[in-house]
Amino acid sequence: MAPVKIKHIVSYSSQDPKSSVENLLVGDSARPWLCSPQDQSGVLKVELQLDWATAIGYIDIGNCGSAFVQVDVGRSSWAQDQPYVTLLPTATLMSPAESRQGSNRTGVRMFKRADFLSLGADERWDRVRVTCSQPFNRRAQFGLSFLRIRSPPSVDEQEVQADGTGTDNPMSPEQPASKNIGLQVQEWLSSPAVQRTVFGQKMGYEISMGHTDVRMFLNLNVMLLQRKCLTCNYNCLE
């Protein structure tokens, strides 16, 4: 899931001189890319050249007043009149009510392969076109706070995710469920509460038990526990 660097801006439809489109090239920029104050078309576009041709696995979008966003992909070797391929179909960033009220302008959406159209997700691209729109409030400036693109997971990363290695997995392959039950039984038999019960103290009442009675009591409990574990074909007290 390596970050994909944006090499340069190919073209754009509009920008605010104080919040230019170049801010998208700076990963930690404090300034967004906004449309021009005079632009009331409600549509804002930018075409980006990536550092190398790659499949796209993830896109993180920081909003700044846009109601919708769409991402199309292409190649720098294509003719100018060749249409781009849609990778991320139109996605909602703000509701009509939020757009009119100016609330929730700076939300973040993180898109993954499952959100992409298969035609665009299965190929490598070095051009990305982002289209933002705000049809509900054309008097307000809008754009994006940031745009981050990442490649899909490598084969090793996919294997790690599949087998759960490196995660806090309480049921690892080396410890099957039956083995865990056996450990729990042993811990139960050695717990102070059980020891007190076996040796004559339970709920405040004194019970007199001799050594033979104690052994019989333990053997009986062991037999019962083993019978309960026959369904898993595992001797839990081994």
XYZ file of N, CA and C in Angstrom:
714
model
N 0.836 -1.197 0.000
C 0.000 0.000 0.000
C 0.872 1.249 0.000
N 1.785 1.310 -0.958
C 2.708 2.431 -1.023
C 1.999 3.684 -1.523
N 2.339 4.844 -0.967
C 1.769 6.093 -1.488
C 2.214 6.323 -2.927
N 1.311 6.841 -3.728
C 1.617 7.167 -5.124
C 1.792 8.678 -5.216
N 2.955 9.095 -5.644
C 3.266 10.528 -5.696
C 2.632 11.178 -6.918
N 2.065 12.353 -6.703
C 1.555 13.166 -7.815
C 2.717 14.005 -8.339
N 3.063 13.800 -9.595
C 4.246 14.450 -10.163
C 4.000 15.923 -10.454
N 2.902 16.212 -11.157
C 2.588 17.605 -11.453
C 1.130 17.736 -11.872
N 0.683 18.972 -11.953
C -0.672 19.293 -12.401
C -0.662 19.417 -13.920
N -1.515 18.657 -14.586
C -1.609 18.733 -16.044
C -2.523 19.884 -16.448
N -3.697 19.956 -15.834
C -4.648 21.026 -16.150
C -5.651 21.151 -15.013
N -6.343 22.288 -14.985
C -7.391 22.506 -13.990
C -8.369 23.528 -14.545
N -9.557 23.526 -13.991
C -10.598 24.410 -14.510
C -10.641 25.751 -13.795
N -10.254 25.777 -12.526
C -10.364 27.016 -11.762
C -9.557 26.880 -10.476
N -9.144 28.022 -9.930
C -8.467 28.017 -8.639
C -8.550 29.398 -8.007
N -8.458 29.416 -6.702
C -8.348 30.657 -5.948
C -6.855 30.980 -5.840
N -6.438 32.200 -6.155
C -5.007 32.528 -6.063
C -4.414 32.254 -4.682
N -5.229 32.366 -3.637
C -4.732 32.110 -2.284
C -4.859 30.641 -1.878
N -5.630 29.879 -2.622
C -5.802 28.442 -2.356
C -5.704 27.721 -3.696
N -4.483 27.641 -4.204
C -4.267 27.165 -5.568
C -4.294 25.645 -5.647
N -4.377 25.159 -6.871
C -4.412 23.724 -7.116
C -3.086 23.065 -6.750
N -2.013 23.836 -6.702
C -0.703 23.289 -6.341
C -0.683 22.741 -4.915
N -1.641 23.144 -4.105
C -1.696 22.632 -2.733
C -1.933 21.128 -2.696
N -2.501 20.568 -3.763
C -2.717 19.125 -3.810
C -1.410 18.351 -3.910
N -0.348 19.023 -4.336
C 0.950 18.357 -4.457
C 1.667 18.260 -3.118
N 1.211 19.033 -2.153
C 1.848 19.056 -0.831
C 0.998 18.217 0.110
N 1.571 17.112 0.582
C 0.796 16.176 1.393
C 0.263 16.764 2.677
N 1.058 17.629 3.330
C 0.643 18.197 4.616
C 0.320 19.685 4.499
N -0.160 20.093 3.332
C -0.475 21.507 3.140
C -1.642 21.921 4.029
N -1.511 23.097 4.628
C -2.589 23.612 5.474
C -3.646 24.336 4.652
N -3.380 24.535 3.367
C -4.316 25.256 2.506
C -4.989 24.289 1.535
N -6.282 24.464 1.278
C -6.983 23.600 0.326
C -6.849 24.126 -1.099
N -7.395 23.378 -2.018
C -7.581 23.851 -3.393
C -9.040 24.256 -3.528
N -9.275 25.526 -3.857
C -10.626 26.059 -3.977
C -10.834 26.664 -5.355
N -12.079 26.707 -5.769
C -12.414 27.345 -7.039
C -12.256 28.859 -6.908
N -12.217 29.513 -8.034
C -12.127 30.966 -8.039
C -13.394 31.579 -7.438
N -13.272 32.690 -6.718
C -14.471 33.336 -6.161
C -15.469 33.742 -7.243
N -14.991 33.986 -8.454
C -15.883 34.382 -9.543
C -16.512 33.185 -10.265
N -16.030 31.989 -9.988
C -16.529 30.791 -10.670
C -17.782 30.282 -9.963
N -18.911 30.380 -10.618
C -20.168 29.891 -10.060
C -20.774 28.788 -10.928
N -19.907 28.072 -11.620
C -20.378 26.981 -12.476
C -20.820 25.768 -11.662
N -20.285 25.637 -10.460
C -20.621 24.484 -9.624
C -19.822 23.241 -9.948
N -18.849 23.349 -10.868
C -18.025 22.200 -11.255
C -16.557 22.614 -11.224
N -15.720 21.734 -10.671
C -14.294 22.014 -10.527
C -13.517 20.758 -10.917
N -12.553 20.909 -11.839
C -11.813 19.746 -12.338
C -10.314 19.974 -12.242
N -9.596 18.857 -12.046
C -8.140 18.879 -12.094
C -7.662 17.563 -12.685
N -6.626 17.650 -13.512
C -6.012 16.462 -14.095
C -4.587 16.365 -13.580
N -4.232 15.194 -13.038
C -2.959 15.002 -12.353
C -2.104 13.973 -13.075
N -0.806 14.239 -13.122
C 0.158 13.275 -13.656
C 0.824 12.563 -12.482
N 0.697 11.230 -12.444
C 1.339 10.457 -11.388
C 2.807 10.229 -11.714
N 3.571 9.895 -10.679
C 5.009 9.706 -10.850
C 5.318 8.468 -11.679
N 4.431 7.469 -11.646
C 4.615 6.255 -12.434
C 3.244 5.617 -12.662
N 3.180 4.748 -13.669
C 1.927 4.040 -13.949
C 1.728 2.944 -12.910
N 0.566 2.918 -12.303
C 0.307 1.966 -11.229
C -1.178 1.670 -11.131
N -1.480 0.491 -10.595
C -2.863 0.219 -10.202
C -3.168 1.039 -8.957
N -4.417 1.395 -8.790
C -4.819 2.231 -7.658
C -5.672 1.397 -6.715
N -5.221 1.296 -5.472
C -5.939 0.489 -4.493
C -6.751 1.300 -3.505
N -6.299 2.535 -3.235
C -6.967 3.366 -2.229
C -6.887 4.829 -2.643
N -7.944 5.567 -2.346
C -7.964 7.014 -2.552
C -8.574 7.651 -1.308
N -7.821 8.539 -0.679
C -8.309 9.289 0.477
C -8.570 10.724 0.035
N -9.769 11.210 0.299
C -10.167 12.541 -0.157
C -10.583 13.377 1.040
N -9.906 14.509 1.201
C -10.298 15.482 2.207
C -11.152 16.555 1.555
N -12.361 16.676 1.987
C -13.288 17.600 1.348
C -13.091 19.029 1.840
N -13.547 19.963 1.014
C -13.590 21.368 1.421
C -14.772 22.030 0.713
N -15.969 21.576 1.069
C -17.175 22.198 0.549
C -17.781 21.570 -0.682
N -17.193 20.499 -1.221
C -17.761 19.842 -2.404
C -18.893 18.907 -1.991
N -19.924 18.847 -2.825
C -21.038 17.940 -2.551
C -20.779 16.556 -3.134
N -20.126 16.508 -4.297
C -19.857 15.232 -4.968
C -18.430 15.219 -5.496
N -17.926 13.997 -5.696
C -16.607 13.834 -6.299
C -16.625 12.599 -7.186
N -15.905 12.674 -8.283
C -15.747 11.533 -9.187
C -14.292 11.480 -9.621
N -13.765 10.254 -9.760
C -12.366 10.075 -10.160
C -12.320 9.223 -11.420
N -11.695 9.763 -12.462
C -11.471 9.040 -13.712
C -9.969 8.860 -13.911
N -9.599 7.836 -14.669
C -8.180 7.529 -14.875
C -7.891 7.370 -16.362
N -6.623 7.598 -16.718
C -6.205 7.468 -18.108
C -4.703 7.300 -18.188
N -4.169 7.485 -19.388
C -2.732 7.343 -19.613
C -2.219 8.551 -20.394
N -1.006 8.933 -20.063
C -0.408 10.097 -20.726
C -0.135 9.825 -22.200
N -0.064 8.556 -22.586
C 0.199 8.198 -23.981
C -1.050 8.273 -24.857
N -2.210 8.455 -24.248
C -3.448 8.503 -25.023
C -3.566 9.813 -25.805
N -4.354 9.746 -26.868
C -4.688 10.965 -27.606
C -5.567 11.863 -26.730
N -5.510 13.164 -26.974
C -6.228 14.110 -26.125
C -7.738 13.913 -26.160
N -8.253 13.401 -27.267
C -9.699 13.239 -27.376
C -10.190 11.874 -26.891
N -9.283 11.025 -26.397
C -9.711 9.714 -25.900
C -10.323 9.873 -24.512
N -11.525 9.368 -24.313
C -12.185 9.542 -23.008
C -11.501 8.734 -21.916
N -11.531 9.284 -20.712
C -10.962 8.595 -19.563
C -11.919 7.499 -19.079
N -11.374 6.617 -18.254
C -12.140 5.508 -17.679
C -12.524 5.875 -16.246
N -13.772 5.664 -15.903
C -14.221 5.988 -14.546
C -13.711 4.943 -13.560
N -12.990 5.400 -12.561
C -12.516 4.527 -11.488
C -13.470 4.590 -10.297
N -13.714 5.793 -9.806
C -14.644 5.997 -8.697
C -15.859 6.747 -9.223
N -17.008 6.088 -9.311
C -18.209 6.808 -9.755
C -18.598 7.872 -8.735
N -19.476 8.746 -9.142
C -19.835 9.897 -8.313
C -20.183 9.477 -6.888
N -19.453 10.045 -5.934
C -19.648 9.738 -4.517
C -20.051 11.010 -3.782
N -20.883 10.859 -2.778
C -21.398 12.007 -2.026
C -20.438 12.387 -0.908
N -20.142 13.672 -0.823
C -19.320 14.209 0.262
C -20.132 15.075 1.223
N -21.189 15.713 0.712
C -22.072 16.534 1.534
C -23.504 16.366 1.041
N -24.434 16.400 1.962
C -25.844 16.323 1.589
C -26.318 17.694 1.097
N -27.470 17.763 0.433
C -27.993 19.070 0.018
C -28.187 20.028 1.191
N -28.693 19.510 2.315
C -28.906 20.377 3.480
C -27.581 20.901 4.022
N -26.577 20.031 4.113
C -25.261 20.470 4.589
C -24.658 21.495 3.641
N -24.866 21.303 2.343
C -24.327 22.239 1.357
C -24.949 23.620 1.514
N -26.252 23.668 1.705
C -26.929 24.964 1.839
C -26.580 25.650 3.154
N -26.406 24.856 4.214
C -26.100 25.426 5.526
C -24.608 25.674 5.728
N -23.783 25.098 4.871
C -22.336 25.251 5.016
C -21.752 24.432 6.146
N -22.421 23.346 6.533
C -21.929 22.496 7.621
C -21.246 21.251 7.054
N -20.382 20.653 7.875
C -19.659 19.432 7.486
C -18.899 19.626 6.173
N -18.226 20.751 6.053
C -17.504 21.060 4.814
C -16.178 20.314 4.702
N -15.626 19.866 5.809
C -14.263 19.314 5.785
C -14.224 17.843 6.180
N -15.202 17.077 5.742
C -15.188 15.641 6.019
C -14.132 14.924 5.189
N -13.851 13.682 5.565
C -12.862 12.850 4.873
C -13.530 11.550 4.442
N -13.324 11.173 3.189
C -13.805 9.886 2.679
C -12.605 9.064 2.233
N -12.592 7.789 2.625
C -11.518 6.875 2.239
C -12.119 5.764 1.388
N -11.684 5.689 0.147
C -12.232 4.731 -0.801
C -11.220 3.616 -1.055
N -11.736 2.401 -1.233
C -10.891 1.234 -1.491
C -11.361 0.535 -2.759
N -10.695 -0.565 -3.085
C -10.959 -1.255 -4.346
C -12.427 -1.640 -4.501
N -13.068 -2.025 -3.410
C -14.474 -2.428 -3.486
C -15.373 -1.282 -3.948
N -14.911 -0.039 -3.798
C -15.697 1.119 -4.228
C -15.459 1.467 -5.699
N -14.438 0.852 -6.312
C -14.058 1.211 -7.675
C -14.762 0.310 -8.690
N -14.915 0.825 -9.901
C -15.409 0.011 -11.003
C -14.292 -0.907 -11.488
N -14.640 -2.145 -11.802
C -13.626 -3.156 -12.116
C -12.792 -2.784 -13.337
N -13.389 -2.123 -14.316
C -12.650 -1.763 -15.519
C -11.467 -0.860 -15.197
N -11.654 0.047 -14.244
C -10.560 0.935 -13.873
C -9.641 0.348 -12.827
N -10.160 -0.541 -11.990
C -9.367 -1.076 -10.883
C -8.363 -2.123 -11.329
N -8.573 -2.739 -12.487
C -7.731 -3.854 -12.916
C -6.550 -3.430 -13.787
N -6.392 -2.146 -14.048
C -5.334 -1.682 -14.942
C -4.396 -0.711 -14.224
N -3.291 -0.399 -14.907
C -2.333 0.589 -14.404
C -2.557 1.923 -15.106
N -2.440 3.004 -14.332
C -2.713 4.336 -14.864
C -1.663 5.321 -14.378
N -1.429 6.349 -15.197
C -0.526 7.411 -14.748
C -1.173 8.794 -14.835
N -2.464 8.823 -15.170
C -3.217 10.076 -15.161
C -4.486 9.897 -14.327
N -4.788 10.904 -13.538
C -5.991 10.889 -12.697
C -6.716 12.213 -12.880
N -8.006 12.137 -13.150
C -8.835 13.337 -13.271
C -9.873 13.325 -12.150
N -9.884 14.376 -11.367
C -10.822 14.506 -10.249
C -11.822 15.606 -10.584
N -13.103 15.279 -10.462
C -14.166 16.247 -10.728
C -14.982 16.455 -9.461
N -14.973 17.671 -8.948
C -15.782 18.042 -7.787
C -16.965 18.879 -8.267
N -18.067 18.765 -7.569
C -19.237 19.572 -7.935
C -19.991 19.998 -6.683
N -20.622 21.160 -6.797
C -21.429 21.703 -5.703
C -22.638 22.416 -6.327
N -23.680 21.645 -6.666
C -24.843 22.243 -7.325
C -25.836 22.892 -6.362
N -25.645 22.716 -5.055
C -26.644 23.177 -4.091
C -26.333 24.549 -3.495
N -25.101 25.010 -3.654
C -24.721 26.310 -3.094
C -23.605 26.895 -3.960
N -23.975 27.566 -5.014
C -22.989 28.051 -5.976
C -22.359 29.370 -5.560
N -22.819 29.935 -4.479
C -22.214 31.187 -4.001
C -20.985 30.923 -3.136
N -20.864 29.701 -2.630
C -19.747 29.373 -1.742
C -18.616 28.724 -2.537
N -17.383 29.041 -2.169
C -16.235 28.379 -2.781
C -16.157 26.935 -2.293
N -15.654 26.069 -3.147
C -15.526 24.659 -2.774
C -14.315 24.063 -3.471
N -13.924 22.895 -3.018
C -12.771 22.202 -3.596
C -12.387 21.020 -2.730
N -11.077 20.792 -2.590
C -10.565 19.676 -1.798
C -9.480 20.164 -0.849
N -9.438 19.529 0.327
C -8.365 19.822 1.283
C -7.113 19.024 0.953
N -7.292 17.767 0.543
C -6.147 16.942 0.154
C -6.636 15.771 -0.686
N -5.690 15.144 -1.365
C -5.960 13.956 -2.172
C -4.764 13.029 -2.029
N -5.002 11.824 -1.524
C -3.924 10.851 -1.346
C -4.284 9.574 -2.093
N -3.333 9.087 -2.876
C -3.525 7.881 -3.679
C -2.507 6.845 -3.229
N -2.957 5.595 -3.081
C -2.065 4.508 -2.686
C -2.268 3.307 -3.599
N -1.197 2.568 -3.784
C -1.260 1.362 -4.608
C -1.912 0.225 -3.829
N -2.339 -0.858 -4.506
C -2.933 -1.996 -3.793
C -1.895 -2.688 -2.917
N -2.338 -3.529 -1.972
C -1.391 -4.277 -1.134
C -0.544 -5.213 -1.980
N 0.703 -5.399 -1.567
C 1.571 -6.360 -2.236
C 1.133 -7.777 -1.891
N 1.746 -8.764 -2.549
C 1.402 -10.168 -2.289
C 1.679 -10.523 -0.839
N 2.815 -10.064 -0.300
C 3.154 -10.360 1.094
C 2.138 -9.739 2.042
N 1.712 -8.509 1.761
C 0.731 -7.853 2.622
C -0.611 -8.570 2.575
N -0.988 -9.080 1.398
C -2.240 -9.814 1.281
C -2.188 -11.115 2.066
N -1.021 -11.793 2.056
C -0.888 -13.034 2.818
C -0.973 -12.768 4.309
N -0.373 -11.668 4.758
C -0.439 -11.321 6.176
C -1.869 -11.051 6.589
N -2.622 -10.331 5.742
C -4.016 -10.043 6.063
C -4.859 -11.305 6.060
N -4.523 -12.270 5.176
C -5.325 -13.482 5.065
C -5.148 -14.410 6.256
N -3.881 -14.585 6.732
C -3.667 -15.531 7.824
C -3.671 -14.881 9.194
N -3.816 -13.555 9.244
C -3.906 -12.882 10.535
C -2.588 -12.730 11.247
N -1.460 -13.037 10.592
C -0.162 -12.906 11.225
C 0.112 -11.447 11.550
N 0.643 -11.228 12.733
C 0.953 -9.875 13.143
C -0.198 -9.166 13.810
N -1.344 -9.831 13.945
C -2.481 -9.234 14.628
C -2.699 -9.930 15.944
N -3.463 -9.302 16.810
C -3.768 -9.892 18.104
C -4.862 -10.929 17.926
N -4.464 -12.109 17.495
C -5.416 -13.175 17.225
C -5.380 -14.172 18.369
N -6.390 -14.201 19.239
C -6.337 -15.087 20.400
C -6.446 -16.549 20.030
N -6.932 -16.894 18.853
C -7.109 -18.277 18.455
C -6.165 -18.581 17.305
N -4.864 -18.657 17.575
C -3.877 -18.909 16.542
C -3.898 -20.374 16.153
N -3.327 -20.742 14.963
C -3.346 -22.139 14.534
C -2.642 -23.062 15.506
N -1.641 -22.541 16.242
C -0.913 -23.393 17.174
C -1.719 -23.690 18.425
N -2.822 -22.991 18.667
C -3.633 -23.188 19.854
C -5.083 -23.390 19.441
N -5.485 -24.638 19.108
C -6.872 -24.892 18.727
C -7.809 -24.671 19.887
N -9.110 -24.620 19.558
C -10.104 -24.334 20.584
C -10.067 -25.354 21.703
N -9.875 -26.649 21.355
C -9.873 -27.681 22.383
C -8.710 -27.510 23.343
N -7.553 -27.075 22.819
C -6.399 -26.855 23.684
C -6.663 -25.706 24.634
N -7.302 -24.663 24.130
C -7.642 -23.541 24.995
C -8.586 -23.971 26.102
N -9.532 -24.861 25.771
C -10.449 -25.356 26.795
C -9.679 -26.112 27.867
N -8.698 -26.939 27.428
C -7.903 -27.682 28.389
C -7.159 -26.772 29.339
N -6.580 -25.698 28.798
C -5.880 -24.745 29.646
C -6.827 -24.077 30.622
N -8.030 -23.764 30.163
C -9.007 -23.141 31.050
C -9.410 -24.088 32.172
N -9.555 -25.398 31.845
C -9.919 -26.374 32.874
C -8.825 -26.482 33.922
N -7.563 -26.544 33.452
C -6.456 -26.637 34.393
C -6.381 -25.403 35.282
N -6.595 -24.243 34.691
C -6.591 -23.025 35.497
C -7.738 -23.033 36.506
N -8.885 -23.575 36.103
C -10.034 -23.636 37.015
C -9.738 -24.548 38.194
N -9.133 -25.721 37.920
C -8.840 -26.660 39.000
C -7.807 -26.112 39.970
N -6.902 -25.250 39.476
C -5.851 -24.725 40.343
C -6.207 -23.378 40.955
N -7.401 -22.874 40.692
C -7.777 -21.567 41.216
C -8.017 -21.636 42.716
N -7.738 -20.572 43.467
C -7.951 -20.567 44.923
C -9.384 -20.871 45.310
N -10.355 -20.387 44.535
C -11.754 -20.629 44.886
C -12.078 -22.111 44.850
N -11.609 -22.816 43.800
C -11.868 -24.250 43.707
C -11.113 -24.992 44.793
N -9.875 -24.568 45.063
C -9.100 -25.216 46.114
C -9.810 -25.106 47.458
N -10.366 -23.926 47.749
C -11.083 -23.759 49.015
C -12.321 -24.640 49.056
N -13.009 -24.734 47.900
C -14.210 -25.570 47.858
C -13.871 -27.040 48.064
N -12.811 -27.506 47.383
C -12.419 -28.908 47.480
C -11.974 -29.257 48.886
N -11.258 -28.345 49.521
C -10.707 -28.658 50.832
C -11.599 -28.211 51.978
N -12.868 -27.953 51.685
C -13.809 -27.886 52.776
C -14.442 -26.564 53.056
N -14.236 -25.522 52.257
C -14.861 -24.240 52.546
C -15.592 -23.760 51.308
N -16.899 -23.603 51.412
C -17.698 -23.155 50.281
C -18.865 -22.345 50.806
N -18.936 -21.095 50.353
C -20.027 -20.192 50.704
C -20.202 -20.081 52.212
N -19.098 -20.121 52.970
C -19.153 -19.896 54.406
C -19.456 -21.124 55.225
N -19.679 -22.290 54.602
C -19.980 -23.504 55.343
C -18.755 -24.401 55.366
N -18.493 -25.015 56.529
C -17.369 -25.923 56.676
C -17.807 -27.328 56.294
N -17.021 -27.959 55.423
C -17.313 -29.324 54.996
C -16.096 -30.172 55.304
N -16.289 -31.240 56.047
C -15.185 -32.105 56.429
C -14.973 -33.148 55.351
N -13.765 -33.158 54.756
C -13.442 -34.112 53.704
C -12.072 -34.687 53.975
N -11.989 -36.000 53.961
C -10.710 -36.653 54.143
C -9.925 -36.694 52.852
N -8.693 -37.237 52.936
C -7.823 -37.292 51.766
C -8.437 -38.138 50.655
N -9.045 -39.284 51.055
C -9.679 -40.154 50.052
C -10.859 -39.460 49.401
N -11.642 -38.724 50.216
C -12.791 -38.002 49.667
C -12.350 -36.939 48.669
N -11.234 -36.289 48.983
C -10.733 -35.257 48.078
C -10.357 -35.859 46.743
N -9.641 -36.988 46.764
C -9.242 -37.632 45.518
C -10.454 -38.076 44.725
N -11.464 -38.646 45.413
C -12.674 -39.069 44.714
C -13.386 -37.868 44.095
N -13.409 -36.764 44.852
C -14.072 -35.556 44.350
C -13.378 -35.045 43.089
N -12.047 -35.002 43.130
C -11.294 -34.530 41.970
C -11.468 -35.467 40.785
N -11.380 -36.785 41.040
C -11.527 -37.745 39.944
C -12.903 -37.637 39.300
N -13.935 -37.438 40.132
C -15.285 -37.312 39.597
C -15.399 -36.086 38.700
N -14.848 -34.954 39.156
C -14.904 -33.739 38.349
C -14.110 -33.887 37.062
N -12.958 -34.564 37.155
C -12.152 -34.784 35.955
C -12.906 -35.628 34.951
N -13.567 -36.714 35.443
C -14.332 -37.574 34.542
C -15.464 -36.806 33.876
N -16.147 -35.966 34.647
C -17.241 -35.185 34.074
C -16.730 -34.216 33.020
N -15.603 -33.568 33.312
C -15.047 -32.618 32.357
C -14.579 -33.317 31.096
N -13.963 -34.508 31.262
C -13.508 -35.239 30.089
C -14.687 -35.678 29.232
N -15.789 -36.107 29.881
C -16.962 -36.525 29.116
C -17.538 -35.353 28.336
N -17.512 -34.162 28.921
C -18.025 -32.988 28.212
C -17.176 -32.656 26.995
N -15.916 -33.059 27.017
C -15.015 -32.697 25.930
C -14.912 -33.783 24.867
N -15.682 -34.883 25.006
C -15.606 -35.939 24.005
C -16.077 -35.457 22.643
N -16.940 -34.441 22.629
C -17.459 -33.949 21.347
C -16.373 -33.345 20.488
N -15.299 -32.866 21.116
C -14.211 -32.297 20.319
C -13.074 -33.290 20.132
N -13.256 -34.567 20.644
C -12.250 -35.617 20.474
C -10.883 -35.189 20.982
N -10.878 -34.519 22.076
C -9.615 -34.024 22.619
C -9.642 -34.149 24.128
N -8.597 -34.709 24.688
C -8.516 -34.832 26.134
C -8.065 -33.500 26.701
N -8.991 -32.753 27.263
C -8.689 -31.388 27.687
C -7.728 -31.335 28.858
N -7.508 -32.462 29.533
C -6.652 -32.426 30.718
C -5.279 -33.003 30.450
N -4.919 -33.217 29.199
C -3.578 -33.693 28.888
C -2.563 -32.591 29.169
